[in-house]
mmCIF file of C-alpha atoms and ligand atoms in Angstrom:
data_model
loop_
_atom_site.group_PDB
_atom_site.id
_atom_site.type_symbol
_atom_site.label_atom_id
_atom_site.label_comp_id
_atom_site.label_asym_id
_atom_site.label_seq_id
_atom_site.Cartn_x
_atom_site.Cartn_y
_atom_site.Cartn_z
ATOM 1 C CA UNK Q 908 -28.091 -6.542 14.248
ATOM 2 C CA UNK Q 909 -27.778 -5.987 10.498
ATOM 3 C CA UNK Q 910 -24.981 -7.740 8.585
ATOM 4 C CA UNK Q 911 -21.610 -6.092 9.009
ATOM 5 C CA UNK Q 912 -20.222 -4.165 6.056
ATOM 6 C CA UNK Q 913 -16.439 -3.959 6.067
ATOM 7 C CA UNK Q 914 -14.037 -1.319 4.836
ATOM 8 C CA UNK Q 915 -12.102 -3.922 2.851
ATOM 9 C CA UNK Q 916 -11.915 -7.598 3.735
ATOM 10 C CA UNK Q 917 -10.588 -10.806 2.136
ATOM 11 C CA UNK Q 918 -12.415 -11.942 -0.993
ATOM 12 C CA UNK Q 919 -11.359 -15.315 -2.391
ATOM 13 C CA UNK Q 920 -12.035 -16.118 -6.044
ATOM 14 C CA UNK Q 921 -15.441 -17.532 -6.896
ATOM 15 C CA UNK Q 922 -13.596 -20.092 -9.033
ATOM 16 C CA UNK Q 923 -11.632 -21.515 -6.089
ATOM 17 C CA UNK Q 924 -8.196 -20.910 -7.676
ATOM 18 C CA UNK Q 925 -6.543 -20.354 -4.304
ATOM 19 C CA UNK Q 926 -7.660 -23.719 -2.949
ATOM 20 C CA UNK Q 927 -6.290 -25.535 -5.975
ATOM 21 C CA UNK Q 928 -2.798 -24.126 -5.487
ATOM 22 C CA UNK Q 929 -2.917 -24.710 -1.755
ATOM 23 C CA UNK Q 930 -4.146 -28.278 -2.368
ATOM 24 C CA UNK Q 931 -1.168 -28.887 -4.658
ATOM 25 C CA UNK Q 932 1.155 -27.800 -1.890
ATOM 26 C CA UNK Q 933 -0.549 -30.231 0.479
ATOM 27 C CA UNK Q 934 -0.450 -33.146 -1.931
ATOM 28 C CA UNK Q 935 3.251 -32.768 -2.560
ATOM 29 C CA UNK Q 936 3.919 -32.053 1.128
ATOM 30 C CA UNK Q 937 5.512 -28.759 0.134
ATOM 31 C CA UNK Q 938 3.798 -26.980 3.012
ATOM 32 C CA UNK Q 939 6.951 -25.139 3.909
ATOM 33 C CA UNK Q 940 9.252 -23.504 3.641
ATOM 34 C CA UNK Q 941 9.662 -22.834 -0.056
ATOM 35 C CA UNK Q 942 8.440 -24.555 -3.204
ATOM 36 C CA UNK Q 943 6.687 -24.177 -6.543
ATOM 37 C CA UNK Q 944 4.050 -21.722 -5.358
ATOM 38 C CA UNK Q 945 6.631 -19.289 -4.009
ATOM 39 C CA UNK Q 946 8.726 -19.415 -7.180
ATOM 40 C CA UNK Q 947 5.718 -19.139 -9.462
ATOM 41 C CA UNK Q 948 4.046 -16.404 -7.424
ATOM 42 C CA UNK Q 949 7.230 -14.343 -7.702
ATOM 43 C CA UNK Q 950 7.386 -14.855 -11.462
ATOM 44 C CA UNK Q 951 3.678 -14.230 -11.995
ATOM 45 C CA UNK Q 952 3.627 -11.048 -9.956
ATOM 46 C CA UNK Q 953 6.824 -9.701 -11.561
ATOM 47 C CA UNK Q 954 5.325 -10.421 -14.979
ATOM 48 C CA UNK Q 955 2.002 -8.791 -14.047
ATOM 49 C CA UNK Q 956 3.573 -5.501 -12.962
ATOM 50 C CA UNK Q 957 6.392 -5.562 -15.512
ATOM 51 C CA UNK Q 958 9.378 -5.913 -13.223
ATOM 52 C CA UNK Q 959 12.374 -8.176 -13.856
ATOM 53 C CA UNK Q 960 12.341 -9.945 -10.502
ATOM 54 C CA UNK Q 961 10.508 -10.304 -7.213
ATOM 55 C CA UNK Q 962 11.013 -11.780 -3.748
ATOM 56 C CA UNK Q 963 7.988 -13.157 -1.872
ATOM 57 C CA UNK Q 964 8.164 -12.175 1.796
ATOM 58 C CA UNK Q 965 6.206 -12.514 5.014
ATOM 59 C CA UNK Q 966 4.815 -8.958 4.858
ATOM 60 C CA UNK Q 967 4.903 -5.654 3.039
ATOM 61 C CA UNK Q 968 6.730 -4.239 6.052
ATOM 62 C CA UNK Q 969 9.480 -6.853 5.607
ATOM 63 C CA UNK Q 970 9.699 -5.850 1.936
ATOM 64 C CA UNK Q 971 10.231 -2.191 2.874
ATOM 65 C CA UNK Q 972 12.822 -3.217 5.437
ATOM 66 C CA UNK Q 973 14.812 -5.264 2.908
ATOM 67 C CA UNK Q 974 14.486 -2.518 0.271
ATOM 68 C CA UNK Q 975 16.085 -0.068 2.715
ATOM 69 C CA UNK Q 976 18.799 -2.602 3.500
ATOM 70 C CA UNK Q 977 19.424 -3.211 -0.210
ATOM 71 C CA UNK Q 978 19.609 0.557 -0.671
ATOM 72 C CA UNK Q 979 22.446 0.589 1.838
ATOM 73 C CA UNK Q 980 20.481 2.603 4.406
ATOM 74 C CA UNK Q 981 22.044 2.299 7.861
ATOM 75 C CA UNK Q 982 22.911 4.077 11.080
ATOM 76 C CA UNK Q 983 22.239 7.811 10.933
ATOM 77 C CA UNK Q 984 21.232 7.938 7.262
ATOM 78 C CA UNK Q 985 18.416 10.237 6.227
ATOM 79 C CA UNK Q 986 15.365 8.814 4.463
ATOM 80 C CA UNK Q 987 12.572 10.980 3.030
ATOM 81 C CA UNK Q 988 9.157 9.423 3.575
ATOM 82 C CA UNK Q 989 5.569 10.380 2.726
ATOM 83 C CA UNK Q 990 3.973 11.525 5.965
ATOM 84 C CA UNK Q 991 0.408 10.576 4.997
ATOM 85 C CA UNK Q 992 0.602 6.799 5.262
ATOM 86 C CA UNK Q 993 0.327 3.741 7.477
ATOM 87 C CA UNK Q 994 3.107 3.337 10.061
ATOM 88 C CA UNK Q 995 4.405 0.253 8.194
ATOM 89 C CA UNK Q 996 6.024 2.641 5.687
ATOM 90 C CA UNK Q 997 8.066 4.451 8.317
ATOM 91 C CA UNK Q 998 8.861 1.793 10.934
ATOM 92 C CA UNK Q 999 11.552 0.001 8.868
ATOM 93 C CA UNK Q 1000 13.509 3.284 8.668
ATOM 94 C CA UNK Q 1001 13.874 2.999 12.427
ATOM 95 C CA UNK Q 1002 14.700 -0.742 12.214
ATOM 96 C CA UNK Q 1003 17.748 0.350 10.186
ATOM 97 C CA UNK Q 1004 18.647 3.048 12.751
ATOM 98 C CA UNK Q 1005 18.118 5.670 10.088
ATOM 99 C CA UNK Q 1006 16.366 9.048 10.402
ATOM 100 C CA UNK Q 1007 13.038 9.746 8.671
ATOM 101 C CA UNK Q 1008 12.208 13.185 7.328
ATOM 102 C CA UNK Q 1009 8.496 13.332 6.643
ATOM 103 C CA UNK Q 1010 7.245 14.974 3.458
ATOM 104 C CA UNK Q 1011 3.809 16.546 3.121
ATOM 105 C CA UNK Q 1012 1.045 15.666 0.677
ATOM 106 C CA UNK Q 1013 0.091 17.504 -2.476
ATOM 107 C CA UNK Q 1014 -3.572 18.476 -2.556
ATOM 108 C CA UNK Q 1015 -3.648 17.427 -6.217
ATOM 109 C CA UNK Q 1016 -2.652 13.792 -5.540
ATOM 110 C CA UNK Q 1017 -2.869 13.342 -1.738
ATOM 111 C CA UNK Q 1018 0.591 11.813 -2.192
ATOM 112 C CA UNK Q 1019 4.088 13.271 -1.817
ATOM 113 C CA UNK Q 1020 4.270 16.964 -2.733
ATOM 114 C CA UNK Q 1021 7.079 17.525 -5.280
ATOM 115 C CA UNK Q 1022 7.643 21.076 -3.979
ATOM 116 C CA UNK Q 1023 8.077 19.880 -0.399
ATOM 117 C CA UNK Q 1024 10.381 17.145 -1.708
ATOM 118 C CA UNK Q 1025 12.480 19.754 -3.532
ATOM 119 C CA UNK Q 1026 12.737 21.732 -0.301
ATOM 120 C CA UNK Q 1027 13.822 18.580 1.552
ATOM 121 C CA UNK Q 1028 16.606 17.921 -0.954
ATOM 122 C CA UNK Q 1029 17.877 21.484 -0.516
ATOM 123 C CA UNK Q 1030 18.018 20.997 3.221
ATOM 124 C CA UNK Q 1031 19.392 17.428 3.215
ATOM 125 C CA UNK Q 1032 21.364 16.832 -0.002
ATOM 126 C CA UNK Q 1033 23.062 13.836 1.645
ATOM 127 C CA UNK Q 1034 19.740 11.880 1.818
ATOM 128 C CA UNK Q 1035 20.216 8.177 1.117
ATOM 129 C CA UNK Q 1036 16.773 6.960 0.080
ATOM 130 C CA UNK Q 1037 13.199 8.094 -0.399
ATOM 131 C CA UNK Q 1038 9.971 6.174 0.182
ATOM 132 C CA UNK Q 1039 7.035 7.318 -1.950
ATOM 133 C CA UNK Q 1040 3.580 6.000 -1.091
ATOM 134 C CA UNK Q 1041 0.695 5.498 -3.540
ATOM 135 C CA UNK Q 1042 -2.142 6.047 -1.098
ATOM 136 C CA UNK Q 1043 -5.513 4.317 -1.472
ATOM 137 C CA UNK Q 1044 -4.438 3.204 -4.946
ATOM 138 C CA UNK Q 1045 -3.899 6.752 -6.247
ATOM 139 C CA UNK Q 1046 -0.531 7.275 -7.896
ATOM 140 C CA UNK Q 1047 1.892 9.970 -6.842
ATOM 141 C CA UNK Q 1048 3.038 12.616 -9.354
ATOM 142 C CA UNK Q 1049 5.788 10.283 -10.608
ATOM 143 C CA UNK Q 1050 7.263 12.287 -13.515
ATOM 144 C CA UNK Q 1051 7.881 15.309 -11.319
ATOM 145 C CA UNK Q 1052 9.120 13.237 -8.381
ATOM 146 C CA UNK Q 1053 11.443 11.056 -10.480
ATOM 147 C CA UNK Q 1054 12.862 14.151 -12.215
ATOM 148 C CA UNK Q 1055 13.777 15.644 -8.855
ATOM 149 C CA UNK Q 1056 15.194 12.329 -7.598
ATOM 150 C CA UNK Q 1057 17.319 11.787 -10.715
ATOM 151 C CA UNK Q 1058 19.110 15.091 -10.071
ATOM 152 C CA UNK Q 1059 20.246 13.690 -6.741
ATOM 153 C CA UNK Q 1060 21.983 10.449 -5.949
ATOM 154 C CA UNK Q 1061 19.125 8.834 -4.079
ATOM 155 C CA UNK Q 1062 17.572 5.354 -4.054
ATOM 156 C CA UNK Q 1063 13.838 5.431 -4.782
ATOM 157 C CA UNK Q 1064 11.535 2.972 -3.016
ATOM 158 C CA UNK Q 1065 7.841 2.909 -3.882
ATOM 159 C CA UNK Q 1066 5.409 1.728 -1.260
ATOM 160 C CA UNK Q 1067 2.695 0.360 -3.546
ATOM 161 C CA UNK Q 1068 1.131 -1.724 -0.757
ATOM 162 C CA UNK Q 1069 -2.237 -0.114 -1.450
ATOM 163 C CA UNK Q 1070 -1.951 0.332 -5.210
ATOM 164 C CA UNK Q 1071 -1.369 -3.100 -6.761
ATOM 165 C CA UNK Q 1072 -3.191 -3.140 -10.089
ATOM 166 C CA UNK Q 1073 -3.040 0.648 -10.460
ATOM 167 C CA UNK Q 1074 -1.116 2.518 -13.158
ATOM 168 C CA UNK Q 1075 0.594 5.849 -13.662
ATOM 169 C CA UNK Q 1076 0.590 6.751 -17.386
ATOM 170 C CA UNK Q 1077 0.073 3.102 -18.290
ATOM 171 C CA UNK Q 1078 2.892 1.751 -16.127
ATOM 172 C CA UNK Q 1079 2.306 -0.126 -12.873
ATOM 173 C CA UNK Q 1080 2.877 1.814 -9.673
ATOM 174 C CA UNK Q 1081 5.757 0.193 -7.831
ATOM 175 C CA UNK Q 1082 7.928 -0.107 -10.961
ATOM 176 C CA UNK Q 1083 9.253 3.440 -11.327
ATOM 177 C CA UNK Q 1084 11.849 3.456 -8.581
ATOM 178 C CA UNK Q 1085 14.761 1.151 -7.780
ATOM 179 C CA UNK Q 1086 12.474 -0.952 -5.588
ATOM 180 C CA UNK Q 1087 8.742 -1.425 -5.261
ATOM 181 C CA UNK Q 1088 6.788 -3.193 -2.547
ATOM 182 C CA UNK Q 1089 3.318 -4.733 -2.408
ATOM 183 C CA UNK Q 1090 1.322 -6.071 0.529
ATOM 184 C CA UNK Q 1091 -1.091 -9.007 0.722
ATOM 185 C CA UNK Q 1092 -2.372 -8.196 4.181
ATOM 186 C CA UNK Q 1093 -6.008 -9.084 4.844
ATOM 187 C CA UNK Q 1094 -7.395 -5.647 3.985
ATOM 188 C CA UNK Q 1095 -5.510 -5.131 0.699
ATOM 189 C CA UNK Q 1096 -7.005 -5.471 -2.789
ATOM 190 C CA UNK Q 1097 -5.777 -9.053 -2.951
ATOM 191 C CA UNK Q 1098 -4.629 -10.980 0.089
ATOM 192 C CA UNK Q 1099 -2.739 -14.090 1.117
ATOM 193 C CA UNK Q 1100 -3.905 -13.616 4.747
ATOM 194 C CA UNK Q 1101 -0.548 -11.915 5.215
ATOM 195 C CA UNK Q 1102 2.474 -11.404 3.005
ATOM 196 C CA UNK Q 1103 4.411 -9.032 0.817
ATOM 197 C CA UNK Q 1104 6.513 -8.732 -2.304
ATOM 198 C CA UNK Q 1105 9.655 -6.816 -3.125
ATOM 199 C CA UNK Q 1106 10.172 -6.087 -6.834
ATOM 200 C CA UNK Q 1107 13.138 -4.670 -8.718
ATOM 201 C CA UNK Q 1108 14.807 -4.764 -12.106
ATOM 202 C CA UNK Q 1109 18.040 -5.406 -10.237
ATOM 203 C CA UNK Q 1110 18.032 -9.205 -10.056
ATOM 204 C CA UNK Q 1111 21.193 -9.320 -7.960
ATOM 205 C CA UNK Q 1112 19.602 -7.182 -5.274
ATOM 206 C CA UNK Q 1113 16.492 -9.371 -5.242
ATOM 207 C CA UNK Q 1114 18.657 -12.484 -4.861
ATOM 208 C CA UNK Q 1115 20.372 -10.762 -1.963
ATOM 209 C CA UNK Q 1116 17.007 -9.910 -0.382
ATOM 210 C CA UNK Q 1117 15.993 -13.587 -0.574
ATOM 211 C CA UNK Q 1118 19.287 -14.463 1.124
ATOM 212 C CA UNK Q 1119 18.714 -12.001 3.972
ATOM 213 C CA UNK Q 1120 15.104 -13.206 4.285
ATOM 214 C CA UNK Q 1121 16.234 -16.797 4.929
ATOM 215 C CA UNK Q 1122 18.599 -15.990 7.811
ATOM 216 C CA UNK Q 1123 21.560 -15.129 5.570
ATOM 217 C CA UNK Q 1124 22.740 -18.696 5.245
ATOM 218 C CA UNK Q 1125 26.060 -18.905 3.437
ATOM 219 C CA UNK Q 1126 26.682 -21.679 0.905
ATOM 220 C CA UNK Q 1127 28.081 -24.282 3.286
ATOM 221 C CA UNK Q 1128 27.197 -27.763 4.533
ATOM 222 C CA UNK Q 1129 27.042 -26.481 8.107
ATOM 223 C CA UNK Q 1130 25.035 -23.401 9.086
ATOM 224 C CA UNK Q 1131 27.317 -20.479 8.507
ATOM 225 C CA UNK Q 1132 26.426 -16.796 8.647
ATOM 226 C CA UNK Q 1133 28.585 -13.886 7.601
ATOM 227 C CA UNK Q 1134 25.727 -11.402 7.718
ATOM 228 C CA UNK Q 1135 22.775 -10.588 9.935
ATOM 229 C CA UNK Q 1136 19.730 -12.570 8.826
ATOM 230 C CA UNK Q 1137 15.934 -12.322 9.006
ATOM 231 C CA UNK Q 1138 13.106 -14.841 8.919
ATOM 232 C CA UNK Q 1139 11.101 -12.974 6.289
ATOM 233 C CA UNK Q 1140 10.282 -15.540 3.595
ATOM 234 C CA UNK Q 1141 6.733 -16.282 2.438
ATOM 235 C CA UNK Q 1142 5.574 -19.877 2.929
ATOM 236 C CA UNK Q 1143 4.573 -22.103 0.033
ATOM 237 C CA UNK Q 1144 0.967 -22.395 1.305
ATOM 238 C CA UNK Q 1145 0.534 -18.650 1.558
ATOM 239 C CA UNK Q 1146 2.041 -18.198 -1.923
ATOM 240 C CA UNK Q 1147 -0.623 -20.593 -3.261
ATOM 241 C CA UNK Q 1148 -3.332 -18.236 -2.042
ATOM 242 C CA UNK Q 1149 -1.467 -15.389 -3.706
ATOM 243 C CA UNK Q 1150 -1.314 -17.150 -7.073
ATOM 244 C CA UNK Q 1151 -5.061 -17.676 -6.996
ATOM 245 C CA UNK Q 1152 -5.758 -14.111 -5.929
ATOM 246 C CA UNK Q 1153 -3.560 -12.686 -8.663
ATOM 247 C CA UNK Q 1154 -5.904 -14.229 -11.225
ATOM 248 C CA UNK Q 1155 -8.775 -12.053 -9.989
ATOM 249 C CA UNK Q 1156 -6.859 -8.800 -9.495
ATOM 250 C CA UNK Q 1157 -8.400 -7.087 -12.548
ATOM 251 C CA UNK Q 1158 -11.859 -8.168 -11.447
ATOM 252 C CA UNK Q 1159 -11.257 -6.685 -8.011
ATOM 253 C CA UNK Q 1160 -10.039 -3.386 -9.486
ATOM 254 C CA UNK Q 1161 -13.136 -3.265 -11.665
ATOM 255 C CA UNK Q 1162 -15.389 -3.723 -8.625
ATOM 256 C CA UNK Q 1163 -13.476 -1.149 -6.570
ATOM 257 C CA UNK Q 1164 -13.964 1.314 -9.411
ATOM 258 C CA UNK Q 1165 -17.663 0.482 -9.558
ATOM 259 C CA UNK Q 1166 -17.941 1.193 -5.820
ATOM 260 C CA UNK Q 1167 -16.176 4.555 -6.255
ATOM 261 C CA UNK Q 1168 -18.473 5.547 -9.092
ATOM 262 C CA UNK Q 1169 -21.547 4.455 -7.176
ATOM 263 C CA UNK Q 1170 -20.563 6.731 -4.280
ATOM 264 C CA UNK Q 1171 -19.716 9.571 -6.625
ATOM 265 C CA UNK Q 1172 -23.122 9.388 -8.253
ATOM 266 C CA UNK Q 1173 -25.006 9.141 -4.952
ATOM 267 C CA UNK Q 1174 -22.967 11.529 -2.801
ATOM 268 C CA UNK Q 1175 -21.151 13.808 -5.233
ATOM 269 C CA UNK Q 1176 -23.808 16.508 -5.116
ATOM 270 C CA UNK Q 1177 -23.851 16.844 -1.307
ATOM 271 C CA UNK Q 1178 -22.758 20.218 0.065
ATOM 272 C CA UNK Q 1179 -19.094 20.155 1.160
ATOM 273 C CA UNK Q 1180 -18.281 16.694 -0.198
ATOM 274 C CA UNK Q 1181 -15.359 16.169 -2.548
ATOM 275 C CA UNK Q 1182 -13.869 12.907 -3.743
ATOM 276 C CA UNK Q 1183 -10.275 11.723 -3.800
ATOM 277 C CA UNK Q 1184 -8.506 13.198 -6.827
ATOM 278 C CA UNK Q 1185 -8.277 11.087 -9.984
ATOM 279 C CA UNK Q 1186 -5.699 12.770 -12.190
ATOM 280 C CA UNK Q 1187 -5.664 12.360 -15.968
ATOM 281 C CA UNK Q 1188 -2.425 10.338 -15.799
ATOM 282 C CA UNK Q 1189 -3.781 8.121 -13.065
ATOM 283 C CA UNK Q 1190 -5.501 4.759 -13.465
ATOM 284 C CA UNK Q 1191 -6.012 3.881 -9.795
ATOM 285 C CA UNK Q 1192 -7.024 0.549 -8.291
ATOM 286 C CA UNK Q 1193 -9.577 2.466 -6.136
ATOM 287 C CA UNK Q 1194 -8.551 0.442 -3.069
ATOM 288 C CA UNK Q 1195 -10.535 2.654 -0.671
ATOM 289 C CA UNK Q 1196 -13.091 5.212 -1.852
ATOM 290 C CA UNK Q 1197 -12.337 8.317 0.161
ATOM 291 C CA UNK Q 1198 -13.965 11.709 0.515
ATOM 292 C CA UNK Q 1199 -13.204 15.075 2.070
ATOM 293 C CA UNK Q 1200 -15.776 17.071 4.029
ATOM 294 C CA UNK Q 1201 -15.475 20.819 4.376
ATOM 295 C CA UNK Q 1202 -19.031 21.807 5.218
ATOM 296 C CA UNK Q 1203 -21.203 21.500 8.331
ATOM 297 C CA UNK Q 1204 -21.189 17.713 8.390
ATOM 298 C CA UNK Q 1205 -17.984 16.382 9.943
ATOM 299 C CA UNK Q 1206 -16.270 13.012 9.476
ATOM 300 C CA UNK Q 1207 -17.253 12.020 13.002
ATOM 301 C CA UNK Q 1208 -20.953 12.361 12.037
ATOM 302 C CA UNK Q 1209 -20.462 9.802 9.272
ATOM 303 C CA UNK Q 1210 -18.376 7.410 11.416
ATOM 304 C CA UNK Q 1211 -21.038 7.442 14.131
ATOM 305 C CA UNK Q 1212 -24.034 7.094 11.814
ATOM 306 C CA UNK Q 1213 -22.459 4.145 9.958
ATOM 307 C CA UNK Q 1214 -21.171 2.431 13.092
ATOM 308 C CA UNK Q 1215 -24.690 2.481 14.544
ATOM 309 C CA UNK Q 1216 -25.769 0.417 11.529
ATOM 310 C CA UNK Q 1217 -22.827 -2.006 11.842
ATOM 311 C CA UNK Q 1218 -20.910 -0.467 8.943
ATOM 312 C CA UNK Q 1219 -17.171 0.147 9.084
ATOM 313 C CA UNK Q 1220 -15.594 3.435 7.947
ATOM 314 C CA UNK Q 1221 -12.397 5.212 8.945
ATOM 315 C CA UNK Q 1222 -10.540 8.483 8.969
ATOM 316 C CA UNK Q 1223 -7.766 9.022 6.450
ATOM 317 C CA UNK Q 1224 -4.352 7.936 7.806
ATOM 318 C CA UNK Q 1225 -3.051 10.088 10.626
ATOM 319 C CA UNK Q 1226 0.187 11.635 9.295
ATOM 320 C CA UNK Q 1227 3.397 10.161 10.670
ATOM 321 C CA UNK Q 1228 4.718 13.517 11.890
ATOM 322 C CA UNK Q 1229 1.674 13.754 14.200
ATOM 323 C CA UNK Q 1230 2.183 10.274 15.656
ATOM 324 C CA UNK Q 1231 3.486 10.270 19.227
ATOM 325 C CA UNK Q 1232 6.281 7.884 18.257
ATOM 326 C CA UNK Q 1233 7.510 9.995 15.327
ATOM 327 C CA UNK Q 1234 6.612 13.534 16.425
ATOM 328 C CA UNK Q 1235 10.198 14.536 17.135
ATOM 329 C CA UNK Q 1236 11.309 13.864 13.573
ATOM 330 C CA UNK Q 1237 11.295 16.616 11.020
ATOM 331 C CA UNK Q 1238 8.367 17.409 8.775
ATOM 332 C CA UNK Q 1239 8.573 19.452 5.594
ATOM 333 C CA UNK Q 1240 5.429 20.945 4.088
ATOM 334 C CA UNK Q 1241 2.422 23.171 4.551
ATOM 335 C CA UNK Q 1242 0.106 20.862 6.472
ATOM 336 C CA UNK Q 1243 -2.025 19.531 3.610
ATOM 337 C CA UNK Q 1244 -1.743 16.035 5.094
ATOM 338 C CA UNK Q 1245 -3.103 17.346 8.410
ATOM 339 C CA UNK Q 1246 -6.102 18.820 6.657
ATOM 340 C CA UNK Q 1247 -6.747 15.563 4.781
ATOM 341 C CA UNK Q 1248 -6.584 13.676 8.074
ATOM 342 C CA UNK Q 1249 -9.033 16.049 9.754
ATOM 343 C CA UNK Q 1250 -11.529 16.156 6.905
ATOM 344 C CA UNK Q 1251 -11.219 12.723 5.351
ATOM 345 C CA UNK Q 1252 -13.456 9.673 5.423
ATOM 346 C CA UNK Q 1253 -12.653 6.250 3.928
ATOM 347 C CA UNK Q 1254 -15.957 4.715 2.892
ATOM 348 C CA UNK Q 1255 -16.629 0.971 2.959
ATOM 349 C CA UNK Q 1256 -15.025 -0.412 -0.197
ATOM 350 C CA UNK Q 1257 -15.365 -4.134 0.235
ATOM 351 C CA UNK Q 1258 -15.528 -5.932 -3.121
ATOM 352 C CA UNK Q 1259 -18.153 -8.335 -1.741
ATOM 353 C CA UNK Q 1260 -20.656 -5.490 -1.346
ATOM 354 C CA UNK Q 1261 -23.871 -5.712 -3.346
ATOM 355 C CA UNK Q 1262 -25.788 -2.737 -4.758
ATOM 356 C CA UNK Q 1263 -28.108 -3.149 -1.820
ATOM 357 C CA UNK Q 1264 -25.171 -2.824 0.591
ATOM 358 C CA UNK Q 1265 -23.967 0.271 -1.242
ATOM 359 C CA UNK Q 1266 -27.461 1.766 -1.045
ATOM 360 C CA UNK Q 1267 -27.537 1.033 2.686
ATOM 361 C CA UNK Q 1268 -24.360 3.104 3.094
ATOM 362 C CA UNK Q 1269 -25.387 6.017 0.892
ATOM 363 C CA UNK Q 1270 -28.888 6.244 2.392
ATOM 364 C CA UNK Q 1271 -27.458 6.589 5.916
ATOM 365 C CA UNK Q 1272 -24.982 9.232 4.772
ATOM 366 C CA UNK Q 1273 -27.551 11.240 2.801
ATOM 367 C CA UNK Q 1274 -29.852 11.351 5.819
ATOM 368 C CA UNK Q 1275 -27.204 13.477 7.589
ATOM 369 C CA UNK Q 1276 -27.629 16.305 5.083
HETATM 370 C C1 PLP P 542 -0.581 -2.349 4.335
HETATM 371 C C2 PLP P 542 0.499 -1.374 4.132
HETATM 372 C C3 PLP P 542 1.870 -1.696 4.269
HETATM 373 C C4 PLP P 542 2.457 -3.006 4.677
HETATM 374 O O1 PLP P 542 1.658 -3.917 5.138
HETATM 375 P P1 PLP P 542 1.941 -5.360 5.755
HETATM 376 O O2 PLP P 542 0.786 -5.499 6.664
HETATM 377 O O3 PLP P 542 3.248 -5.353 6.444
HETATM 378 O O4 PLP P 542 1.923 -6.314 4.613
HETATM 379 C C5 PLP P 542 2.782 -0.716 3.989
HETATM 380 N N1 PLP P 542 2.422 0.495 3.595
HETATM 381 C C6 PLP P 542 1.143 0.848 3.439
HETATM 382 C C7 PLP P 542 0.838 2.221 2.954
HETATM 383 C C8 PLP P 542 0.133 -0.061 3.721
HETATM 384 O O5 PLP P 542 -1.145 0.316 3.579
#
């Protein structure tokens, strides 16, 4: 069997930065729970993206959950949410006993459609919060979306789990709304094996999120709790990996972009193939190179041909409003997300791929035409 090529898998720095930080944690016995790495990782990430403060957490999902909690979302509240995303975006809405209303994609960005959002506001002016996703590292149409949101009293949460290192008009995705979240899950552009970060310019809210994430322990000699708590904090070992990975973020973005351009050059001319949209205001992190097929060759043909050669590829996220668990919640839009799901292919975008690996992928695909 030929070597496996992954969609996107962990890639530690060639310099061994991660091990140095982890080693420090070992030497000082600060394995857990908190310590220098956690504090520094928070500062370094906040500084990198240009946010005032950050809370290091056990996952991106936990970060979304605490953002919703900080936004005051509770029982029966309505939350608008991009439908074309991973379930981790939507699940925390349910954790808070709130009600998601799923918003369609815009063909121009693949992300939340401002027109569908406008329609949602007309129907549900009482909405409490909105979660905007920056899919595959592409930024949503933030000026339009923020303009609409500012007219209404709504808390904006950006799910930038897939877009760390990407910019909209020169500003980091995840820093436009009241809260932004990042993920360091194993498949993301940088990883800590698992983890997440909540960022905000509201330092008080971030302090509160840290409090909730450590079981809501009141200031008291004994264990006292006046609020419901969660065990959501990142460990000091994991944060050490994150500090090392953060040093190579730009390098990873550069490689992801190289992969995208390689595919574009090799596959761009094929009948019925179009690439994910890169808008003029967008400087993506190119997390996953994705294409749309609207000719005779179907996504399934590519999945099968690549799988036979031990190469991983995937469909575009199945929209939340089509998921059995969420299908009874409302959806607003024209079905662009459904079309993207049916026609989309995420190509292997692993930063460890060599030119030879990339050629292996494109040769197999081209043979289908
Ligand atoms: C990965 C991901 C998350 C959260 O991931 P965790 O695995 O909980 O860190 C959230 N939203 C999107 C869109 C993601 O891709």
